[in-house]
mmCIF file of C-alpha atoms and ligand atoms in Angstrom:
data_model
loop_
_atom_site.group_PDB
_atom_site.id
_atom_site.type_symbol
_atom_site.label_atom_id
_atom_site.label_comp_id
_atom_site.label_asym_id
_atom_site.label_seq_id
_atom_site.Cartn_x
_atom_site.Cartn_y
_atom_site.Cartn_z
ATOM 1 C CA UNK P 1 -7.743 199.946 43.578
ATOM 2 C CA UNK P 2 -9.956 199.722 40.621
ATOM 3 C CA UNK P 3 -9.857 202.113 37.754
ATOM 4 C CA UNK P 4 -13.285 203.590 38.024
ATOM 5 C CA UNK P 5 -15.333 205.945 35.795
ATOM 6 C CA UNK P 6 -14.468 208.939 38.097
ATOM 7 C CA UNK P 7 -11.030 209.325 36.762
ATOM 8 C CA UNK P 8 -11.557 210.965 33.392
ATOM 9 C CA UNK P 9 -12.483 214.554 34.275
ATOM 10 C CA UNK P 10 -12.055 216.933 37.081
ATOM 11 C CA UNK P 11 -15.262 216.804 39.037
ATOM 12 C CA UNK P 12 -17.386 219.893 39.885
ATOM 13 C CA UNK P 13 -17.578 219.908 43.641
ATOM 14 C CA UNK P 14 -20.374 221.785 45.655
ATOM 15 C CA UNK P 15 -19.888 222.246 49.236
ATOM 16 C CA UNK P 16 -23.222 222.458 50.851
ATOM 17 C CA UNK P 17 -23.374 224.333 54.175
ATOM 18 C CA UNK P 18 -26.705 224.598 56.205
ATOM 19 C CA UNK P 19 -26.837 227.768 58.036
ATOM 20 C CA UNK P 20 -29.129 228.725 60.904
ATOM 21 C CA UNK P 21 -28.303 231.959 62.777
ATOM 22 C CA UNK P 22 -24.561 231.535 61.882
ATOM 23 C CA UNK P 23 -23.612 235.273 61.298
ATOM 24 C CA UNK P 24 -20.707 234.897 64.006
ATOM 25 C CA UNK P 25 -19.086 231.995 62.150
ATOM 26 C CA UNK P 26 -19.866 232.591 58.356
ATOM 27 C CA UNK P 27 -16.893 235.167 57.687
ATOM 28 C CA UNK P 28 -14.444 232.548 58.966
ATOM 29 C CA UNK P 29 -16.029 229.519 57.503
ATOM 30 C CA UNK P 30 -16.337 231.141 54.032
ATOM 31 C CA UNK P 31 -12.828 232.357 54.097
ATOM 32 C CA UNK P 32 -11.489 228.914 54.882
ATOM 33 C CA UNK P 33 -13.808 227.260 52.362
ATOM 34 C CA UNK P 34 -12.796 229.448 49.607
ATOM 35 C CA UNK P 35 -8.985 228.810 50.382
ATOM 36 C CA UNK P 36 -9.744 225.039 50.405
ATOM 37 C CA UNK P 37 -11.518 225.108 47.086
ATOM 38 C CA UNK P 38 -9.039 227.396 45.431
ATOM 39 C CA UNK P 39 -6.225 225.074 46.438
ATOM 40 C CA UNK P 40 -8.041 222.010 45.202
ATOM 41 C CA UNK P 41 -8.534 223.729 42.010
ATOM 42 C CA UNK P 42 -4.961 224.661 41.797
ATOM 43 C CA UNK P 43 -3.968 221.136 42.512
ATOM 44 C CA UNK P 44 -6.232 220.221 39.507
ATOM 45 C CA UNK P 45 -8.279 217.902 41.634
ATOM 46 C CA UNK P 46 -11.683 219.705 41.042
ATOM 47 C CA UNK P 47 -13.305 221.754 38.175
ATOM 48 C CA UNK P 48 -12.865 225.549 38.333
ATOM 49 C CA UNK P 49 -16.548 226.044 38.428
ATOM 50 C CA UNK P 50 -16.771 224.325 41.781
ATOM 51 C CA UNK P 51 -18.711 226.316 44.388
ATOM 52 C CA UNK P 52 -19.748 226.804 47.892
ATOM 53 C CA UNK P 53 -23.602 226.567 48.348
ATOM 54 C CA UNK P 54 -24.803 228.133 51.594
ATOM 55 C CA UNK P 55 -28.192 227.064 52.640
ATOM 56 C CA UNK P 56 -29.967 229.501 54.911
ATOM 57 C CA UNK P 57 -32.621 227.845 57.141
ATOM 58 C CA UNK P 58 -34.792 230.784 57.769
ATOM 59 C CA UNK P 59 -32.304 232.490 59.980
ATOM 60 C CA UNK P 60 -33.340 235.470 62.181
ATOM 61 C CA UNK P 61 -29.958 237.226 62.276
ATOM 62 C CA UNK P 62 -27.900 238.588 59.365
ATOM 63 C CA UNK P 63 -26.982 235.247 57.947
ATOM 64 C CA UNK P 64 -28.711 235.506 54.619
ATOM 65 C CA UNK P 65 -27.572 239.102 54.173
ATOM 66 C CA UNK P 66 -23.957 237.843 54.594
ATOM 67 C CA UNK P 67 -24.506 235.078 52.107
ATOM 68 C CA UNK P 68 -25.756 237.739 49.634
ATOM 69 C CA UNK P 69 -22.797 239.907 50.161
ATOM 70 C CA UNK P 70 -20.486 236.919 49.694
ATOM 71 C CA UNK P 71 -22.249 236.176 46.562
ATOM 72 C CA UNK P 72 -22.262 239.819 45.065
ATOM 73 C CA UNK P 73 -18.666 240.755 46.040
ATOM 74 C CA UNK P 74 -16.502 240.286 42.928
ATOM 75 C CA UNK P 75 -13.393 239.502 44.738
ATOM 76 C CA UNK P 76 -14.714 236.179 45.506
ATOM 77 C CA UNK P 77 -15.095 235.396 41.814
ATOM 78 C CA UNK P 78 -18.503 233.847 42.045
ATOM 79 C CA UNK P 79 -17.364 230.957 44.250
ATOM 80 C CA UNK P 80 -20.326 231.470 46.759
ATOM 81 C CA UNK P 81 -23.845 230.859 46.021
ATOM 82 C CA UNK P 82 -26.849 230.335 48.227
ATOM 83 C CA UNK P 83 -30.610 229.369 48.701
ATOM 84 C CA UNK P 84 -32.849 230.585 51.436
ATOM 85 C CA UNK P 85 -35.751 228.642 52.881
ATOM 86 C CA UNK P 86 -38.749 230.688 53.635
ATOM 87 C CA UNK P 87 -38.940 229.214 57.186
ATOM 88 C CA UNK P 88 -36.862 227.418 59.540
ATOM 89 C CA UNK P 89 -37.265 223.713 58.676
ATOM 90 C CA UNK P 90 -34.425 222.100 60.613
ATOM 91 C CA UNK P 91 -30.997 220.900 59.657
ATOM 92 C CA UNK P 92 -32.043 217.610 57.810
ATOM 93 C CA UNK P 93 -34.485 219.481 55.653
ATOM 94 C CA UNK P 94 -32.360 222.506 54.637
ATOM 95 C CA UNK P 95 -29.532 220.061 53.971
ATOM 96 C CA UNK P 96 -31.595 218.088 51.690
ATOM 97 C CA UNK P 97 -32.710 221.275 50.029
ATOM 98 C CA UNK P 98 -29.040 222.275 49.620
ATOM 99 C CA UNK P 99 -28.002 218.929 48.186
ATOM 100 C CA UNK P 100 -30.816 218.976 45.724
ATOM 101 C CA UNK P 101 -30.059 222.540 44.586
ATOM 102 C CA UNK P 102 -26.437 221.345 44.102
ATOM 103 C CA UNK P 103 -27.593 218.447 41.900
ATOM 104 C CA UNK P 104 -29.881 220.648 39.804
ATOM 105 C CA UNK P 105 -26.871 222.903 38.889
ATOM 106 C CA UNK P 106 -24.838 220.149 37.831
ATOM 107 C CA UNK P 107 -22.406 219.192 40.464
ATOM 108 C CA UNK P 108 -20.570 215.965 40.112
ATOM 109 C CA UNK P 109 -19.824 215.635 43.838
ATOM 110 C CA UNK P 110 -21.156 217.385 46.818
ATOM 111 C CA UNK P 111 -19.632 217.487 50.243
ATOM 112 C CA UNK P 112 -22.097 218.520 53.250
ATOM 113 C CA UNK P 113 -20.693 220.108 56.282
ATOM 114 C CA UNK P 114 -21.737 222.135 59.288
ATOM 115 C CA UNK P 115 -21.209 226.031 59.225
ATOM 116 C CA UNK P 116 -19.550 226.101 62.695
ATOM 117 C CA UNK P 117 -16.132 224.582 61.540
ATOM 118 C CA UNK P 118 -16.631 221.442 63.670
ATOM 119 C CA UNK P 119 -16.081 219.306 60.689
ATOM 120 C CA UNK P 120 -12.569 219.393 59.482
ATOM 121 C CA UNK P 121 -12.231 221.306 56.320
ATOM 122 C CA UNK P 122 -9.005 219.590 55.366
ATOM 123 C CA UNK P 123 -10.685 216.195 55.394
ATOM 124 C CA UNK P 124 -12.289 217.353 52.074
ATOM 125 C CA UNK P 125 -8.928 216.457 50.294
ATOM 126 C CA UNK P 126 -9.131 212.858 51.344
ATOM 127 C CA UNK P 127 -12.749 212.663 50.531
ATOM 128 C CA UNK P 128 -12.069 213.929 46.970
ATOM 129 C CA UNK P 129 -9.385 211.418 46.660
ATOM 130 C CA UNK P 130 -11.464 208.592 47.809
ATOM 131 C CA UNK P 131 -14.162 209.706 45.259
ATOM 132 C CA UNK P 132 -11.473 209.667 42.526
ATOM 133 C CA UNK P 133 -10.501 206.365 43.885
ATOM 134 C CA UNK P 134 -14.047 204.955 42.907
ATOM 135 C CA UNK P 135 -16.259 205.739 45.891
ATOM 136 C CA UNK P 136 -19.669 207.320 45.498
ATOM 137 C CA UNK P 137 -20.293 208.165 49.094
ATOM 138 C CA UNK P 138 -17.372 209.076 51.519
ATOM 139 C CA UNK P 139 -18.274 209.313 55.297
ATOM 140 C CA UNK P 140 -16.504 211.705 57.451
ATOM 141 C CA UNK P 141 -15.839 209.592 60.610
ATOM 142 C CA UNK P 142 -14.573 211.284 63.776
ATOM 143 C CA UNK P 143 -11.651 209.923 65.691
ATOM 144 C CA UNK P 144 -12.662 210.541 69.153
ATOM 145 C CA UNK P 145 -15.638 212.286 70.849
ATOM 146 C CA UNK P 146 -13.420 214.291 73.449
ATOM 147 C CA UNK P 147 -14.943 217.597 72.280
ATOM 148 C CA UNK P 148 -18.368 216.646 73.226
ATOM 149 C CA UNK P 149 -19.784 216.974 76.557
ATOM 150 C CA UNK P 150 -20.027 213.818 78.617
ATOM 151 C CA UNK P 151 -23.908 213.971 78.419
ATOM 152 C CA UNK P 152 -23.749 214.298 74.555
ATOM 153 C CA UNK P 153 -21.208 211.414 74.339
ATOM 154 C CA UNK P 154 -23.359 209.058 76.252
ATOM 155 C CA UNK P 155 -26.702 210.012 74.777
ATOM 156 C CA UNK P 156 -25.280 209.573 71.332
ATOM 157 C CA UNK P 157 -23.840 206.285 72.084
ATOM 158 C CA UNK P 158 -27.098 205.089 73.613
ATOM 159 C CA UNK P 159 -28.912 206.341 70.565
ATOM 160 C CA UNK P 160 -26.815 204.494 68.170
ATOM 161 C CA UNK P 161 -27.058 201.351 70.124
ATOM 162 C CA UNK P 162 -30.820 201.501 70.128
ATOM 163 C CA UNK P 163 -30.786 202.249 66.377
ATOM 164 C CA UNK P 164 -28.519 199.110 65.621
ATOM 165 C CA UNK P 165 -30.691 196.721 67.757
ATOM 166 C CA UNK P 166 -33.735 197.994 65.814
ATOM 167 C CA UNK P 167 -32.031 197.161 62.532
ATOM 168 C CA UNK P 168 -31.073 200.612 61.186
ATOM 169 C CA UNK P 169 -27.740 200.677 59.600
ATOM 170 C CA UNK P 170 -25.816 203.809 60.437
ATOM 171 C CA UNK P 171 -22.107 204.573 60.227
ATOM 172 C CA UNK P 172 -20.989 204.851 63.919
ATOM 173 C CA UNK P 173 -19.400 208.329 64.773
ATOM 174 C CA UNK P 174 -20.267 209.979 61.627
ATOM 175 C CA UNK P 175 -22.870 212.697 61.124
ATOM 176 C CA UNK P 176 -23.683 214.716 58.145
ATOM 177 C CA UNK P 177 -20.072 215.479 56.991
ATOM 178 C CA UNK P 178 -19.852 213.385 53.930
ATOM 179 C CA UNK P 179 -19.381 213.328 50.183
ATOM 180 C CA UNK P 180 -21.912 212.111 47.743
ATOM 181 C CA UNK P 181 -21.570 212.131 44.052
ATOM 182 C CA UNK P 182 -24.313 212.787 41.452
ATOM 183 C CA UNK P 183 -25.347 209.122 41.315
ATOM 184 C CA UNK P 184 -25.889 208.971 45.086
ATOM 185 C CA UNK P 185 -27.822 212.376 45.207
ATOM 186 C CA UNK P 186 -29.932 211.139 42.381
ATOM 187 C CA UNK P 187 -30.993 208.108 44.379
ATOM 188 C CA UNK P 188 -31.352 210.350 47.561
ATOM 189 C CA UNK P 189 -33.776 212.707 45.559
ATOM 190 C CA UNK P 190 -36.209 209.717 45.312
ATOM 191 C CA UNK P 191 -36.764 209.877 49.160
ATOM 192 C CA UNK P 192 -39.938 211.643 49.635
ATOM 193 C CA UNK P 193 -40.447 211.308 53.289
ATOM 194 C CA UNK P 194 -41.358 214.162 55.620
ATOM 195 C CA UNK P 195 -39.467 212.993 58.577
ATOM 196 C CA UNK P 196 -35.873 212.915 57.065
ATOM 197 C CA UNK P 197 -33.194 211.003 58.807
ATOM 198 C CA UNK P 198 -30.216 211.221 56.297
ATOM 199 C CA UNK P 199 -27.913 209.391 58.592
ATOM 200 C CA UNK P 200 -30.040 206.304 58.151
ATOM 201 C CA UNK P 201 -31.099 206.891 54.548
ATOM 202 C CA UNK P 202 -27.663 207.386 52.977
ATOM 203 C CA UNK P 203 -26.209 204.121 54.239
ATOM 204 C CA UNK P 204 -29.356 202.261 52.871
ATOM 205 C CA UNK P 205 -28.634 203.627 49.267
ATOM 206 C CA UNK P 206 -25.840 201.378 48.909
ATOM 207 C CA UNK P 207 -23.099 202.206 46.221
ATOM 208 C CA UNK P 208 -19.331 202.370 46.727
ATOM 209 C CA UNK P 209 -18.497 203.798 50.033
ATOM 210 C CA UNK P 210 -15.291 205.004 51.804
ATOM 211 C CA UNK P 211 -14.433 206.484 55.175
ATOM 212 C CA UNK P 212 -12.182 209.300 55.993
ATOM 213 C CA UNK P 213 -11.101 210.057 59.650
ATOM 214 C CA UNK P 214 -10.948 213.533 61.261
ATOM 215 C CA UNK P 215 -10.852 215.182 64.454
ATOM 216 C CA UNK P 216 -13.923 217.113 65.382
ATOM 217 C CA UNK P 217 -13.169 220.543 66.877
ATOM 218 C CA UNK P 218 -15.124 222.684 69.079
ATOM 219 C CA UNK P 219 -17.742 224.966 67.633
ATOM 220 C CA UNK P 220 -15.800 228.191 66.198
ATOM 221 C CA UNK P 221 -18.181 230.718 67.679
ATOM 222 C CA UNK P 222 -21.704 231.098 68.687
ATOM 223 C CA UNK P 223 -23.838 228.629 70.529
ATOM 224 C CA UNK P 224 -25.208 225.180 69.435
ATOM 225 C CA UNK P 225 -28.353 225.465 67.298
ATOM 226 C CA UNK P 226 -29.338 221.911 68.321
ATOM 227 C CA UNK P 227 -30.837 222.260 71.727
ATOM 228 C CA UNK P 228 -31.949 218.956 73.504
ATOM 229 C CA UNK P 229 -35.500 219.149 72.028
ATOM 230 C CA UNK P 230 -34.319 219.211 68.534
ATOM 231 C CA UNK P 231 -31.816 216.335 69.448
ATOM 232 C CA UNK P 232 -34.738 214.237 70.856
ATOM 233 C CA UNK P 233 -36.974 214.835 67.867
ATOM 234 C CA UNK P 234 -34.097 213.971 65.511
ATOM 235 C CA UNK P 235 -33.649 210.592 67.623
ATOM 236 C CA UNK P 236 -37.368 209.859 67.462
ATOM 237 C CA UNK P 237 -37.428 210.478 63.767
ATOM 238 C CA UNK P 238 -34.436 208.275 63.266
ATOM 239 C CA UNK P 239 -36.164 205.376 65.018
ATOM 240 C CA UNK P 240 -39.541 205.539 63.745
ATOM 241 C CA UNK P 241 -38.564 206.259 60.097
ATOM 242 C CA UNK P 242 -36.741 202.980 59.923
ATOM 243 C CA UNK P 243 -38.222 200.663 62.368
ATOM 244 C CA UNK P 244 -41.445 199.272 63.439
ATOM 245 C CA UNK P 245 -39.788 197.353 66.446
ATOM 246 C CA UNK P 246 -41.259 199.716 69.055
ATOM 247 C CA UNK P 247 -44.732 198.859 67.766
ATOM 248 C CA UNK P 248 -43.827 195.169 68.195
ATOM 249 C CA UNK P 249 -42.564 195.628 71.574
ATOM 250 C CA UNK P 250 -45.833 197.161 72.472
ATOM 251 C CA UNK P 251 -47.476 193.868 71.194
ATOM 252 C CA UNK P 252 -44.980 191.826 73.265
ATOM 253 C CA UNK P 253 -45.655 193.854 76.335
ATOM 254 C CA UNK P 254 -49.413 193.105 75.840
ATOM 255 C CA UNK P 255 -48.786 189.425 75.681
ATOM 256 C CA UNK P 256 -46.798 189.635 78.863
ATOM 257 C CA UNK P 257 -49.481 191.505 80.544
ATOM 258 C CA UNK P 258 -52.160 189.124 79.387
ATOM 259 C CA UNK P 259 -49.972 186.168 80.680
ATOM 260 C CA UNK P 260 -49.569 187.992 84.151
ATOM 261 C CA UNK P 261 -53.512 188.509 84.160
ATOM 262 C CA UNK P 262 -54.000 184.801 83.733
ATOM 263 C CA UNK P 263 -51.590 183.938 86.737
ATOM 264 C CA UNK P 264 -53.401 186.396 88.877
ATOM 265 C CA UNK P 265 -56.812 184.818 87.714
ATOM 266 C CA UNK P 266 -55.638 181.421 88.845
ATOM 267 C CA UNK P 267 -54.326 182.850 92.052
ATOM 268 C CA UNK P 268 -57.668 184.653 92.685
ATOM 269 C CA UNK P 269 -59.664 181.532 92.128
ATOM 270 C CA UNK P 270 -57.441 179.538 94.323
ATOM 271 C CA UNK P 271 -57.814 181.996 97.035
ATOM 272 C CA UNK P 272 -61.539 182.030 96.536
ATOM 273 C CA UNK P 273 -61.653 178.155 96.996
ATOM 274 C CA UNK P 274 -59.535 178.063 99.978
ATOM 275 C CA UNK P 275 -61.513 181.013 101.521
ATOM 276 C CA UNK P 276 -58.763 183.401 101.896
ATOM 277 C CA UNK P 277 -60.008 186.887 102.894
ATOM 278 C CA UNK P 278 -59.716 189.824 100.670
ATOM 279 C CA UNK P 279 -56.559 191.517 101.680
ATOM 280 C CA UNK P 280 -55.009 192.559 98.256
ATOM 281 C CA UNK P 281 -56.117 196.214 98.388
ATOM 282 C CA UNK P 282 -52.331 197.229 97.908
ATOM 283 C CA UNK P 283 -51.613 194.947 95.093
ATOM 284 C CA UNK P 284 -54.854 195.888 93.458
ATOM 285 C CA UNK P 285 -53.945 199.398 93.433
ATOM 286 C CA UNK P 286 -50.571 199.067 92.290
ATOM 287 C CA UNK P 287 -51.701 196.835 89.360
ATOM 288 C CA UNK P 288 -54.472 199.325 88.256
ATOM 289 C CA UNK P 289 -51.759 202.248 88.144
ATOM 290 C CA UNK P 290 -49.202 200.046 86.538
ATOM 291 C CA UNK P 291 -51.506 198.576 83.887
ATOM 292 C CA UNK P 292 -52.896 202.067 83.042
ATOM 293 C CA UNK P 293 -49.381 203.378 82.850
ATOM 294 C CA UNK P 294 -48.358 200.629 80.390
ATOM 295 C CA UNK P 295 -51.420 201.257 78.292
ATOM 296 C CA UNK P 296 -50.838 205.001 78.131
ATOM 297 C CA UNK P 297 -47.223 204.316 77.216
ATOM 298 C CA UNK P 298 -48.063 201.834 74.473
ATOM 299 C CA UNK P 299 -50.809 204.171 73.312
ATOM 300 C CA UNK P 300 -48.310 206.980 73.146
ATOM 301 C CA UNK P 301 -45.911 204.815 70.828
ATOM 302 C CA UNK P 302 -48.652 203.875 68.643
ATOM 303 C CA UNK P 303 -49.584 207.650 68.518
ATOM 304 C CA UNK P 304 -46.040 208.548 67.441
ATOM 305 C CA UNK P 305 -46.439 206.384 64.388
ATOM 306 C CA UNK P 306 -50.013 207.353 63.654
ATOM 307 C CA UNK P 307 -48.944 211.127 63.782
ATOM 308 C CA UNK P 308 -46.074 210.391 61.370
ATOM 309 C CA UNK P 309 -48.415 208.530 59.026
ATOM 310 C CA UNK P 310 -50.865 211.539 59.029
ATOM 311 C CA UNK P 311 -48.056 213.973 58.396
ATOM 312 C CA UNK P 312 -46.722 212.040 55.608
ATOM 313 C CA UNK P 313 -50.202 211.414 54.053
ATOM 314 C CA UNK P 314 -50.443 215.026 53.343
ATOM 315 C CA UNK P 315 -47.656 215.110 51.053
ATOM 316 C CA UNK P 316 -46.765 218.654 51.919
ATOM 317 C CA UNK P 317 -43.487 220.039 50.734
ATOM 318 C CA UNK P 318 -40.669 219.551 53.148
ATOM 319 C CA UNK P 319 -39.499 223.049 52.619
ATOM 320 C CA UNK P 320 -40.046 226.211 50.417
ATOM 321 C CA UNK P 321 -37.064 227.770 48.773
ATOM 322 C CA UNK P 322 -37.888 231.590 49.007
ATOM 323 C CA UNK P 323 -34.735 232.896 47.357
ATOM 324 C CA UNK P 324 -31.991 231.414 45.122
ATOM 325 C CA UNK P 325 -28.779 233.109 44.081
ATOM 326 C CA UNK P 326 -27.341 232.411 40.732
HETATM 327 N N1 LIG A 401 -28.695 224.173 61.538
HETATM 328 C C1 LIG A 401 -29.799 224.379 60.600
HETATM 329 N N2 LIG A 401 -31.127 224.599 61.058
HETATM 330 C C2 LIG A 401 -31.426 224.323 62.376
HETATM 331 C C3 LIG A 401 -30.457 223.892 63.431
HETATM 332 C C4 LIG A 401 -29.146 223.860 62.912
HETATM 333 O O1 LIG A 401 -29.461 224.623 59.454
HETATM 334 O O2 LIG A 401 -32.591 224.305 62.660
HETATM 335 C C5 LIG A 401 -27.356 223.964 61.068
HETATM 336 C C6 LIG A 401 -26.546 224.804 61.768
HETATM 337 O O3 LIG A 401 -26.304 226.075 61.197
HETATM 338 C C7 LIG A 401 -25.124 224.117 61.644
HETATM 339 C C8 LIG A 401 -25.463 222.598 61.658
HETATM 340 O O4 LIG A 401 -26.926 222.678 61.388
HETATM 341 O O5 LIG A 401 -24.504 224.374 60.543
HETATM 342 C C9 LIG A 401 -25.288 221.936 62.851
HETATM 343 O O6 LIG A 401 -25.735 222.614 64.014
HETATM 344 P P1 LIG A 401 -24.944 222.945 65.347
HETATM 345 O O7 LIG A 401 -23.554 223.025 65.169
HETATM 346 O O8 LIG A 401 -25.643 224.059 66.065
HETATM 347 O O9 LIG A 401 -25.332 221.504 66.054
HETATM 348 P P2 LIG A 401 -24.278 220.771 67.095
HETATM 349 O O10 LIG A 401 -22.962 220.793 66.608
HETATM 350 O O11 LIG A 401 -24.277 221.657 68.412
HETATM 351 O O12 LIG A 401 -24.876 219.362 67.277
HETATM 352 MG MG1 LIG A 402 -21.850 222.184 65.719
#
């Protein structure tokens, strides 16, 4: 292993946790994270001013109150800090906001993880070790998908297959549980797009990477904050923000349809010459609907892109930080 610049000082670690309506899990998550950070400090692996940054995504329950209590309670010795978005902007945006806040506050390394304890806190040790060994980005990769429902497993697999075919590099079986150092965060901060898909952007940054394997647990308490609709919109964002292949497929389909139309033309002319009667009512009806449907679908795909161009062209802020704890 190469002797890298990372060795000379204990890094300041920020664990960034997006929280949306997580009042049920926060007490346990914060307890475990505090214990983990203390043990890493005692082992002299990370600096004493390392912290847990809880990023509230406009929760409607007591999540933000809990975060403020954790921050204010002197028994935690200032290990907890937080930011709160003015509105629910979604997992990717709040995670980005949290990472940028950590970077501004001078972290050397960040680890992002879900609030629901599905990501294995003990894997943080190995992530930090990999960083000390020279990696700038360390992916948490899950060993198996046994804790997922059959449906989620199949759809996730299909999605990553499609992504790969369209040329987007992702790390299979990894989500947003990863370590990034300040260098990588600095690079990430340059990405100004509205439709964020971090799982595609981070691998495209480059840098030294490593992988750490872990077993993904069940959600500790509460229910998933990722209903099917949010999952679908993440998938569409993932594809459209990295690839124009769907647009090209529309063009290809157009070419195929024109070719079919030419064949039909030839057929029609031949039938006309040989005086066959007009008996093609069924085929006519079918083709009208089929071509109409194909056109609508193609327009829809083009529309997805046009809509995104429109959103990007406004250069709106991705999120507004309403409150920040020290
Ligand atoms: N989350 C968020 N904003 C949202 C939805 C989810 O910050 O709009 C957070 C949530 O609090 C959790 C993480 O994203 O920390 C992953 O969500 P969840 O565990 O519900 O997703 P699942 O594991 O079911 O895919
Ligand atoms: Mg979860």
